[in-house]
PDB file of C-alpha atoms in Angstrom:
ATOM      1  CA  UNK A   1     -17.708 -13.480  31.352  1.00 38.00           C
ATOM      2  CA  UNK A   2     -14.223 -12.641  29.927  1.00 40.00           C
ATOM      3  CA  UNK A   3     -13.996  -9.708  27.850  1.00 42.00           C
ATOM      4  CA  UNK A   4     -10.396  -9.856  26.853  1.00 44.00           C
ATOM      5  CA  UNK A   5      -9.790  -9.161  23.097  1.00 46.00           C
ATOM      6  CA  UNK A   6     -13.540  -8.034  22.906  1.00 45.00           C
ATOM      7  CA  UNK A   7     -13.068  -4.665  23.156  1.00 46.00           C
ATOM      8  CA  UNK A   8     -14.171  -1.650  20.663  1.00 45.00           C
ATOM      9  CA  UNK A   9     -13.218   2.320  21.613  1.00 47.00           C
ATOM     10  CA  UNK A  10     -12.972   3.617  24.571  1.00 47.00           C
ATOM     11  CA  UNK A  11     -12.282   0.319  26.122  1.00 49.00           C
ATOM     12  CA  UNK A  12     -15.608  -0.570  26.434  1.00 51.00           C
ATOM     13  CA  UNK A  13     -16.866  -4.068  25.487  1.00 52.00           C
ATOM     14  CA  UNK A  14     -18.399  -4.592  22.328  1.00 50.00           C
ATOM     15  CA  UNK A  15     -19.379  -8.253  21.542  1.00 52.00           C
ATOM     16  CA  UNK A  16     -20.717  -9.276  24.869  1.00 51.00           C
ATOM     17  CA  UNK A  17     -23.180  -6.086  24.432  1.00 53.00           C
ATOM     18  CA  UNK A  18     -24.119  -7.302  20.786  1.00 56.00           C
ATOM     19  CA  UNK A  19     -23.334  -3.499  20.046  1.00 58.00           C
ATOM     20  CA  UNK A  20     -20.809  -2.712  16.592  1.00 62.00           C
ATOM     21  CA  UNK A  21     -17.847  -0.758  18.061  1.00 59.00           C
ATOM     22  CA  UNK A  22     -19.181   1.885  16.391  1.00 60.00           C
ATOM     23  CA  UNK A  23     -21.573   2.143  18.191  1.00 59.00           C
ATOM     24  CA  UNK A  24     -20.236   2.784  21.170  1.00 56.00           C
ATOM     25  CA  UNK A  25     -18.511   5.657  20.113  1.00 55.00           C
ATOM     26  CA  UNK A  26     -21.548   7.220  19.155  1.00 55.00           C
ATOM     27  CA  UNK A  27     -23.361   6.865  22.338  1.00 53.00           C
ATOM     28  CA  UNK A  28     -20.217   8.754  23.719  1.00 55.00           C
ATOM     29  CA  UNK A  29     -20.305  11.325  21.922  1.00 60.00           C
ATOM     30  CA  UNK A  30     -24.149  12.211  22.206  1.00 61.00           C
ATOM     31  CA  UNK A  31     -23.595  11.457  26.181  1.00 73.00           C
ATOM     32  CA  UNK A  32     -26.352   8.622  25.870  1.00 77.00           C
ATOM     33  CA  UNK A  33     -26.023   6.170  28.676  1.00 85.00           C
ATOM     34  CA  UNK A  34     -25.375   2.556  26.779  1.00 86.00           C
ATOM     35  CA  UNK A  35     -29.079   1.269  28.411  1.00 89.00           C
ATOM     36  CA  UNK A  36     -31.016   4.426  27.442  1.00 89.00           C
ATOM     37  CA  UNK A  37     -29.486   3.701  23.912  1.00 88.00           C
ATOM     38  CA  UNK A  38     -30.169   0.202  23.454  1.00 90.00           C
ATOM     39  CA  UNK A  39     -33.459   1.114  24.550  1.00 92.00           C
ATOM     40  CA  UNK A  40     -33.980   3.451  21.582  1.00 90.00           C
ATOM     41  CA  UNK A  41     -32.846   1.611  19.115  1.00 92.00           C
ATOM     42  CA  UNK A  42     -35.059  -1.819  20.376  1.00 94.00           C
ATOM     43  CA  UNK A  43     -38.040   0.545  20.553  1.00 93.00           C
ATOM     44  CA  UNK A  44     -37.228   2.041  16.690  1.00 91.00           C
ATOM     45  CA  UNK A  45     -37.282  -1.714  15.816  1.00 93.00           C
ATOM     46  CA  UNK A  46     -40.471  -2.459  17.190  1.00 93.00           C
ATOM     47  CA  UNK A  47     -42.396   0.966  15.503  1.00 89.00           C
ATOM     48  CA  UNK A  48     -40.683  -0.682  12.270  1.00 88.00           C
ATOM     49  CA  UNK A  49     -42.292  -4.299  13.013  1.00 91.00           C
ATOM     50  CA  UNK A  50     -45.783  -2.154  13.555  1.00 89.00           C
ATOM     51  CA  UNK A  51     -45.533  -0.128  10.425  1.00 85.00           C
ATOM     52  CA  UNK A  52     -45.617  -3.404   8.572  1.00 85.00           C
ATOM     53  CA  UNK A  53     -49.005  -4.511  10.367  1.00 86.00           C
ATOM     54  CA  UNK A  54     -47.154  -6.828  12.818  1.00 91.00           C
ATOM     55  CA  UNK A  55     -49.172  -7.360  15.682  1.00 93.00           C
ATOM     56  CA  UNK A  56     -48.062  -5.559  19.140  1.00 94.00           C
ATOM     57  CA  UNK A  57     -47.136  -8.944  20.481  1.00 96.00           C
ATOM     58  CA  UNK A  58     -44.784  -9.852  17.493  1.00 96.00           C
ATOM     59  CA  UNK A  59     -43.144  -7.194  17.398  1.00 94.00           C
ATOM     60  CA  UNK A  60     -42.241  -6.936  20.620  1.00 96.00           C
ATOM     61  CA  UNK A  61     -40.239 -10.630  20.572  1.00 96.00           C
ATOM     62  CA  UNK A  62     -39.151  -9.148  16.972  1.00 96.00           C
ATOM     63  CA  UNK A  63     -37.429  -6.261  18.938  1.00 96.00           C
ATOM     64  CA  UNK A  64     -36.119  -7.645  21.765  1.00 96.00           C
ATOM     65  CA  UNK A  65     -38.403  -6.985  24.424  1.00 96.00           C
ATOM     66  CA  UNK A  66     -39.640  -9.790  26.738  1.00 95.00           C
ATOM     67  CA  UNK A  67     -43.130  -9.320  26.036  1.00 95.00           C
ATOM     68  CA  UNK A  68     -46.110  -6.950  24.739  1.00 95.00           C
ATOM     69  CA  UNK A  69     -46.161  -5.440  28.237  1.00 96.00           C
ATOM     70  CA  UNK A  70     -42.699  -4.314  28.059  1.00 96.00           C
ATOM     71  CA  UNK A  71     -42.768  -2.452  25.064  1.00 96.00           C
ATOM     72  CA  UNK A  72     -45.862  -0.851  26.193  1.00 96.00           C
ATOM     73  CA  UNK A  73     -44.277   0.204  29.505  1.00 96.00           C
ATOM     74  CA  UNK A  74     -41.379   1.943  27.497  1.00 94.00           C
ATOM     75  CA  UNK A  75     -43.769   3.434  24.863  1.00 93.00           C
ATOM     76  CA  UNK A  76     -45.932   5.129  27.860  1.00 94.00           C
ATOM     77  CA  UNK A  77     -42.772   6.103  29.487  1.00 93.00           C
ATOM     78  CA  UNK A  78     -40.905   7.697  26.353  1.00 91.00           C
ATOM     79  CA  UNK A  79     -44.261   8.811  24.395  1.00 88.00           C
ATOM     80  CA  UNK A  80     -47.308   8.534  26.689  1.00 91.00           C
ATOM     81  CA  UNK A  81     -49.511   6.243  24.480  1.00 90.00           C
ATOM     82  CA  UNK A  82     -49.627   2.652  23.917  1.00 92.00           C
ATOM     83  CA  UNK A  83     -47.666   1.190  21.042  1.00 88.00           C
ATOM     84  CA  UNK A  84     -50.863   0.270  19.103  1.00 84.00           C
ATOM     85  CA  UNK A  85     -51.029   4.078  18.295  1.00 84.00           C
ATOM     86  CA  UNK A  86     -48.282   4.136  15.791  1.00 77.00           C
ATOM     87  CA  UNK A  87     -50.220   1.546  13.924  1.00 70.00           C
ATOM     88  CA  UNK A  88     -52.731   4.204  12.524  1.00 72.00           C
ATOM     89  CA  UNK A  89     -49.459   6.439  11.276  1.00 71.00           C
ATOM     90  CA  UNK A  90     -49.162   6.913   7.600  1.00 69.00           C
ATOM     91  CA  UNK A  91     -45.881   5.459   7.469  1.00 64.00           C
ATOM     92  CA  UNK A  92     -43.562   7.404   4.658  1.00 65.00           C
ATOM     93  CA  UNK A  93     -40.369   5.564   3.648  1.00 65.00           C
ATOM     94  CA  UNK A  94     -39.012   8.165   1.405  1.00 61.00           C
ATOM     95  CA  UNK A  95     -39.105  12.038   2.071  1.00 58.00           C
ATOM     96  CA  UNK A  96     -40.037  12.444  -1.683  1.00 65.00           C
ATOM     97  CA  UNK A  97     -43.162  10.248  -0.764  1.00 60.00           C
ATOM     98  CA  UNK A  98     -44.466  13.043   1.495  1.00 59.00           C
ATOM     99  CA  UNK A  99     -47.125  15.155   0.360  1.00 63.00           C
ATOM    100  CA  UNK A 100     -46.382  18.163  -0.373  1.00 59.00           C
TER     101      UNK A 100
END
């Protein structure tokens, strides 16, 4: 793959990581390896997909993983629980929402 011309700060490619430049420059200065990161944010999708009743399986192809297996492999690893757990969260979209 040529990266030429596809290149956001720091040098590092952008495009052919489907990552805004921006980005990038955030994971630099956190010191969050670019995998680690992509991880993250592919595993905040798929809590988002759940909070909306979207099966396990869906939201899992909705997030980028390759299956329901995978996101539950990175859920035990990062969380130790399944995914399905975050389905019985009261999900609040709005700190004001939050009881106080």
């Amino acid at each position: 793959m040529d990266l030429r011309g596809e290149t956001g700060v720091h040098g590092r490619p952008t495009r052919a990581a489907a990552v805004a430049p921006g980005r990038f420059a955030q994971t630099g200065q956190v010191g969050l390896p670019l995998r680690p990161y992509a991880r993250w944010l592919r595993f905040q999708r798929a809590v988002e997909l759940i909070a909306t009743r979207r099966s396990v399986t869906a939201a899992a192809h909705g997030a980028g993983f390759a299956d329901s297996a995978h996101l539950t492999r990175t859920c035990r690893g990062m969380f130790g629980g399944p995914p399905s757990d975050f389905g019985a969260i009261r999900w609040v979209r709005d700190v004001r929402e939050f009881p106080h």
